[in-house]
Amino acid sequence: MTDFYDALETRDPAERERDLLAALPKQLLQAQTASAAFAKILDGVKPADVSSRAALAKLPVTRKSELLALQQSRRDEDAFGGFAAIPRGARMRRIFASPGPIYEPEGVGTDYWRTARALFAAGFRAGELVHNSFSYHMTPAGSIMESGAQALGCTVFAGGTGQTEQQLEAIAHLKPDGYVGTPSFLKILLEKAAEKGQTLGSLRKALVSGEAYPPSLHAFLAERGVQGTQCYATADLGLIAYETAAREGLVVDEGVLLEIVRPGTGDPVPEGEVGEIVVTTLNPDYPLIRFGTGDLSAVLPGPCPTGRSNVRIKGWMGRADQTTKVRGMFVHPSQVAEVVRRFGEVRRARLVVLGQTGEDRMTLKVECEAAPEGLATRLADAVREVTKLRAEIEVLAPGSLPNDGKVIEDARSYQ
């Protein structure tokens, strides 16, 4: 197993799907019985009946904004809003805070956040020293990466964020084998070292996350001898997907069920279409079921060239929450979805907001194979009923709208 972290990565896709779906009912039962929040969200759901993707897609999506609102509403009695399935004490090792604040529990276990797999794919191996420049203050990023590195058998230098001069000094003294942290801070370290005439020759690899990692930044690092790969992880879910040496999308982690849904809904989109990433984790301590990350991506066809057989996604492609204000009224992607849901002949839709400041106008563009008579008028009536605003209607042929995940496009001029 020199090329792969474990045998799970090369499973037959059908075997993987059977294993994940077999574990799903147990996780739903855990969520219902140990998490007060999901006891309400999943009220009436029979876990044994949810053993397929189609059945999973019928469950409600809980988005991060909703999790925050529930935590805030119950802050005095339970800071976790009823989402944590373990009590404080020996089973809850740490508590972290993300912006909001949203509080996340960390339970007990080796590689709790499952990041060792991403580190292995980035080239890290036992016995190496990892320079960890993710934050150790309140947020879980530092600990998320540290636990994965330690599970691999690596030693970790807890660099944290900032203090560039001290971090460069530590790199010069300790000569770490690789870096984990944001790509922008690694760029800062390399630039500052060049200014000082210092070489960071020991750094040959990096696992970066937490922000966009464009090809230009990858090239910048490579020109300086650092092969950087990226991973996609969140404070709520841990590792979701990771890049390999092939640099062709991100391979989905073995411990999650991932869906791509149309923004504002819980409806899965066809393979290749951009939509919101929704994840069901198999972590019994924090059993998030159909958790909407708010991030956009799309499934890539075919397996990874490295031989890893799990589904691949394109990576981060923007945010799914495209809520905008039109004539003083908020318009949400879910409202566009509600309009479309009333018309079975409409395949996809995009609400375009045009005009200059104070002169907003909306156009709902819809794809339809053969528009029945009066469709535009009925669509306009539905938009007005749902949003309380008027809109022009454009009926287009299938495939006319861009595949970028946008449900609402703000094309106004603010000059």
XYZ file of C-alpha atoms in Angstrom:
415
model
C 0.000 0.000 0.000
C 2.744 2.478 -0.898
C 0.580 4.512 -3.288
C -2.631 4.657 -1.255
C -3.463 5.470 2.327
C -5.573 2.314 2.656
C -7.571 -0.212 0.664
C -10.733 1.873 0.937
C -9.439 4.267 -1.704
C -9.425 1.633 -4.437
C -12.667 -0.149 -3.619
C -15.049 -1.015 -6.386
C -17.464 1.975 -6.521
C -20.448 -0.314 -6.098
C -18.920 -1.808 -2.954
C -18.255 1.662 -1.545
C -21.835 2.730 -2.245
C -23.194 -0.397 -0.533
C -21.004 0.229 2.516
C -22.002 3.897 2.817
C -25.708 3.230 2.380
C -25.538 0.340 4.848
C -24.086 2.714 7.456
C -26.665 5.434 6.773
C -29.674 4.059 8.736
C -27.507 3.591 11.829
C -26.292 7.183 11.577
C -29.845 8.471 11.173
C -30.896 6.557 14.274
C -27.942 8.025 16.167
C -28.912 11.535 15.026
C -32.516 11.048 16.109
C -31.739 9.543 19.517
C -28.595 11.450 20.577
C -29.090 14.870 18.949
C -32.076 16.895 20.139
C -31.892 19.119 17.058
C -32.051 16.240 14.606
C -34.758 14.538 16.632
C -36.935 17.457 15.485
C -35.496 17.815 11.983
C -35.944 14.095 11.280
C -39.214 13.686 13.147
C -41.270 10.938 11.532
C -38.359 9.535 9.518
C -37.834 5.779 9.806
C -34.050 5.212 9.573
C -34.439 1.714 8.137
C -36.301 3.183 5.161
C -33.413 5.482 4.215
C -31.108 3.054 2.458
C -30.778 4.644 -0.990
C -29.675 7.929 -2.505
C -33.244 8.636 -3.545
C -34.498 8.178 0.014
C -31.682 10.341 1.376
C -32.605 13.115 -1.063
C -36.078 13.324 0.485
C -34.666 14.361 3.871
C -34.413 18.077 4.677
C -31.173 19.959 4.122
C -29.845 21.776 7.188
C -27.721 24.707 6.111
C -25.024 26.394 8.140
C -27.139 29.518 8.611
C -29.919 27.376 10.086
C -27.492 25.599 12.410
C -26.276 28.997 13.651
C -29.840 30.223 14.188
C -30.730 27.097 16.176
C -27.603 27.426 18.303
C -28.399 31.083 18.975
C -31.989 30.306 19.913
C -30.881 27.758 22.534
C -27.638 29.397 23.651
C -28.629 29.644 27.330
C -29.526 25.961 27.655
C -27.176 24.347 25.122
C -24.420 26.186 23.244
C -24.495 23.502 20.524
C -28.185 24.025 19.832
C -28.899 20.335 20.360
C -26.619 19.178 17.528
C -23.852 17.586 19.611
C -24.468 13.917 20.378
C -21.893 13.616 23.166
C -21.763 15.283 26.597
C -18.974 17.428 27.962
C -16.302 15.434 29.724
C -14.144 12.515 28.689
C -15.987 11.930 25.412
C -15.735 15.592 24.332
C -12.069 16.441 24.061
C -12.297 20.015 22.783
C -14.795 22.717 21.801
C -14.069 25.053 18.901
C -15.719 28.245 17.668
C -16.224 29.286 14.052
C -17.444 32.743 12.963
C -21.003 33.346 14.120
C -20.068 32.002 16.577
C -20.879 28.388 15.800
C -19.588 25.942 18.413
C -18.285 22.558 17.288
C -17.422 19.590 19.518
C -14.442 17.311 19.031
C -14.755 13.772 20.280
C -12.114 11.172 21.015
C -10.417 9.147 18.306
C -7.354 8.794 16.128
C -7.501 11.114 13.115
C -10.866 12.385 14.308
C -11.258 14.766 11.339
C -9.955 12.183 8.787
C -7.237 14.453 7.341
C -4.456 11.823 7.312
C -5.776 10.650 3.936
C -5.323 14.108 2.396
C -1.865 14.497 3.918
C -0.825 11.106 2.550
C -2.028 12.065 -0.926
C 0.031 15.264 -0.621
C 3.150 13.172 -0.026
C 3.546 13.288 3.758
C 4.903 10.135 5.415
C 5.710 8.824 8.886
C 8.782 10.292 10.536
C 8.538 13.658 8.783
C 8.168 17.086 10.385
C 5.088 19.100 9.431
C 5.098 22.885 9.820
C 1.438 23.626 10.672
C 0.473 27.248 10.034
C -3.249 26.836 10.504
C -4.784 28.654 13.445
C -4.791 26.989 16.849
C -6.821 29.820 18.376
C -10.526 29.035 18.890
C -11.008 27.571 15.403
C -10.305 23.868 14.739
C -8.099 24.201 11.639
C -4.795 23.700 13.454
C -6.052 20.696 15.379
C -7.768 19.232 12.321
C -4.455 19.048 10.469
C -2.380 18.162 13.518
C -4.467 15.111 14.353
C -4.161 13.825 10.785
C -0.404 14.358 10.712
C 0.034 12.569 14.020
C -2.094 9.674 12.767
C 0.391 9.350 9.896
C 3.270 9.219 12.373
C 4.518 12.741 11.675
C 5.877 15.256 14.164
C 4.116 18.637 14.109
C 5.463 22.126 14.721
C 2.514 24.223 15.905
C 3.320 27.387 13.993
C -0.159 28.868 13.944
C -0.860 32.075 12.033
C 1.138 35.296 11.723
C 4.538 36.052 13.250
C 6.298 35.646 9.911
C 9.792 36.311 11.228
C 9.498 33.738 14.010
C 8.040 31.165 11.628
C 10.927 31.642 9.202
C 13.352 31.248 12.076
C 11.686 27.993 13.121
C 11.826 26.682 9.542
C 15.531 27.518 9.338
C 16.248 25.725 12.622
C 13.918 22.722 12.369
C 13.983 22.117 8.606
C 10.459 20.735 8.257
C 9.659 18.391 5.370
C 6.443 20.143 4.463
C 3.903 22.856 5.219
C 0.201 22.843 5.969
C -1.787 26.059 6.068
C -3.299 28.596 3.697
C -1.577 28.994 0.336
C -1.417 32.777 0.710
C 0.587 32.552 3.945
C 3.006 30.089 2.368
C 3.485 32.607 -0.446
C 4.208 35.299 2.156
C 6.768 33.060 3.864
C 8.530 32.297 0.584
C 8.595 35.943 -0.475
C 9.854 37.113 2.910
C 12.553 34.445 2.924
C 13.716 35.594 -0.530
C 13.941 39.186 0.720
C 16.149 38.036 3.580
C 18.284 35.822 1.352
C 17.029 32.773 3.240
C 16.302 29.507 1.468
C 13.523 27.201 2.610
C 15.078 24.207 0.923
C 13.625 21.613 3.261
C 10.064 22.516 2.257
C 9.251 20.352 -0.728
C 5.529 19.740 -0.284
C 2.456 21.441 1.109
C -1.164 20.683 1.836
C -3.120 23.920 1.598
C -6.727 24.785 2.346
C -8.981 27.497 3.719
C -9.040 29.701 0.616
C -8.887 29.650 -3.175
C -5.850 27.948 -4.690
C -5.696 29.130 -8.314
C -3.285 27.663 -10.906
C -1.174 30.832 -10.734
C -0.484 30.263 -7.036
C 0.266 26.582 -7.612
C 2.759 27.622 -10.285
C 4.332 30.192 -7.942
C 4.962 27.509 -5.324
C 6.218 24.970 -7.863
C 8.736 27.471 -9.231
C 10.188 27.657 -5.736
C 10.408 23.907 -5.309
C 7.182 23.341 -3.334
C 4.585 20.924 -4.696
C 1.341 22.081 -3.181
C -1.914 20.138 -3.214
C -5.186 21.240 -1.678
C -7.961 19.752 0.386
C -11.512 20.804 1.164
C -12.464 20.550 4.822
C -14.794 22.411 7.160
C -14.992 22.909 10.898
C -18.317 21.065 10.966
C -17.506 18.042 8.828
C -13.750 17.575 8.775
C -12.288 16.378 5.474
C -14.705 16.374 2.543
C -12.398 15.956 -0.470
C -8.707 16.103 -1.326
C -6.433 16.638 -4.292
C -4.009 14.019 -5.581
C -0.824 14.183 -7.638
C -2.987 14.005 -10.771
C -4.358 17.509 -10.045
C -7.644 16.607 -11.732
C -10.314 17.626 -9.263
C -10.698 16.567 -5.633
C -11.419 12.982 -4.579
C -14.268 12.677 -2.067
C -13.266 11.352 1.353
C -14.223 7.784 2.249
C -16.117 8.790 5.403
C -18.854 11.016 3.969
C -21.889 10.849 1.689
C -21.712 13.785 -0.723
C -24.500 15.203 -2.874
C -24.644 18.164 -5.255
C -28.027 19.897 -5.071
C -29.652 22.813 -6.815
C -29.087 25.962 -4.692
C -32.070 26.837 -2.551
C -33.388 23.274 -2.663
C -32.436 19.787 -1.592
C -32.842 18.366 -5.095
C -29.772 16.563 -6.507
C -28.621 17.875 -9.889
C -27.476 15.714 -12.836
C -23.807 14.724 -12.841
C -21.653 17.575 -14.123
C -24.096 20.344 -13.240
C -22.886 22.919 -10.732
C -24.750 23.014 -7.440
C -24.383 23.230 -3.671
C -22.307 20.646 -1.818
C -24.420 18.782 0.743
C -22.696 16.306 3.040
C -23.886 13.599 5.414
C -21.150 12.672 7.863
C -20.792 9.284 9.508
C -19.357 10.849 12.703
C -21.636 9.625 15.546
C -20.497 12.425 17.895
C -21.712 15.212 15.602
C -24.107 13.471 13.193
C -24.815 16.106 10.571
C -27.398 14.795 8.115
C -27.616 16.504 4.710
C -25.588 19.467 5.885
C -25.546 22.270 3.308
C -22.050 23.727 3.148
C -23.052 26.729 1.047
C -20.201 25.957 -1.376
C -20.658 25.296 -5.085
C -19.032 22.487 -7.053
C -19.796 19.788 -9.615
C -19.047 16.099 -10.034
C -16.311 15.206 -12.515
C -16.863 12.137 -14.719
C -14.686 9.075 -14.335
C -12.156 7.957 -11.702
C -8.972 9.691 -10.632
C -5.930 8.802 -12.797
C -4.068 7.788 -9.617
C -6.349 4.773 -9.215
C -8.504 6.161 -6.426
C -12.022 5.118 -7.292
C -14.214 7.512 -5.327
C -16.226 10.316 -6.902
C -14.335 13.480 -7.798
C -15.555 17.077 -7.589
C -14.173 20.108 -9.373
C -13.304 21.906 -6.173
C -14.624 25.193 -4.808
C -16.606 27.129 -7.432
C -18.187 29.894 -5.357
C -20.953 30.303 -2.828
C -24.472 28.942 -3.175
C -26.196 31.643 -1.134
C -27.038 34.144 -3.858
C -29.655 36.052 -1.877
C -29.937 39.599 -3.179
C -32.054 42.668 -2.474
C -34.321 43.961 -5.244
C -36.293 47.169 -4.753
C -35.795 46.850 -1.031
C -36.977 43.223 -0.916
C -34.748 40.179 -0.355
C -35.020 37.536 -3.064
C -33.731 34.052 -2.203
C -32.719 31.077 -4.384
C -35.368 29.039 -2.561
C -38.033 31.406 -3.939
C -36.826 30.814 -7.493
C -36.939 27.087 -6.764
C -40.512 27.445 -5.487
C -41.566 29.100 -8.742
C -39.894 26.420 -10.875
C -41.408 23.629 -8.789
C -44.870 24.706 -9.963
C -44.017 24.113 -13.628
C -42.963 20.582 -14.525
C -41.977 21.606 -18.060
C -39.262 23.969 -16.779
C -35.868 22.264 -16.477
C -33.655 25.031 -15.128
C -34.063 28.687 -14.254
C -31.977 31.763 -13.577
C -33.247 35.065 -12.181
C -31.213 37.959 -13.590
C -31.360 41.323 -11.809
C -30.523 44.253 -14.085
C -30.532 48.038 -13.986
C -28.739 50.746 -12.108
C -29.029 51.566 -8.426
C -32.663 52.368 -7.640
C -33.904 51.124 -11.028
C -33.934 47.368 -10.484
C -35.664 45.041 -12.905
C -35.828 41.244 -12.932
C -35.858 38.742 -15.765
C -36.537 35.069 -15.099
C -34.833 32.957 -17.748
C -36.103 29.376 -17.973
C -35.120 26.379 -20.058
C -38.022 24.476 -21.580
C -38.204 21.854 -24.347
C -41.568 22.969 -25.698
C -43.246 25.874 -23.951
C -47.036 25.495 -23.702
C -49.171 28.491 -24.548
C -49.380 31.016 -21.747
C -46.329 29.680 -19.860
C -44.597 33.067 -19.674
C -47.685 34.747 -18.263
C -48.207 32.053 -15.655
C -44.524 32.175 -14.690
C -44.700 35.955 -14.280
C -47.744 35.578 -12.039
C -45.946 32.972 -9.938
C -42.860 35.170 -9.531
C -45.019 38.042 -8.351
C -46.929 35.799 -5.938
C -43.770 34.296 -4.410
C -41.438 37.328 -4.356
C -43.987 40.195 -4.405
C -42.012 41.624 -7.330
C -42.584 41.782 -11.083
C -40.338 39.995 -13.578
C -40.017 39.641 -17.320
C -39.888 36.057 -18.587
C -37.542 34.589 -21.202
C -38.134 31.011 -22.358
C -34.953 29.389 -23.701
C -33.979 26.098 -25.270
C -32.441 23.428 -22.990
C -28.728 24.006 -22.453
C -28.911 27.772 -22.962
C -28.131 28.787 -19.378
C -24.531 28.738 -18.102
C -23.513 25.755 -15.964
C -22.163 27.788 -13.061
C -24.621 27.027 -10.271
C -26.134 30.505 -10.272
C -29.842 30.709 -9.574
C -29.788 34.468 -9.031
C -27.419 36.640 -11.067
C -26.915 40.212 -9.915
C -25.967 41.996 -13.146
C -26.755 45.525 -11.980
C -24.464 48.487 -12.552
C -23.397 50.177 -9.318
C -21.477 53.061 -10.898
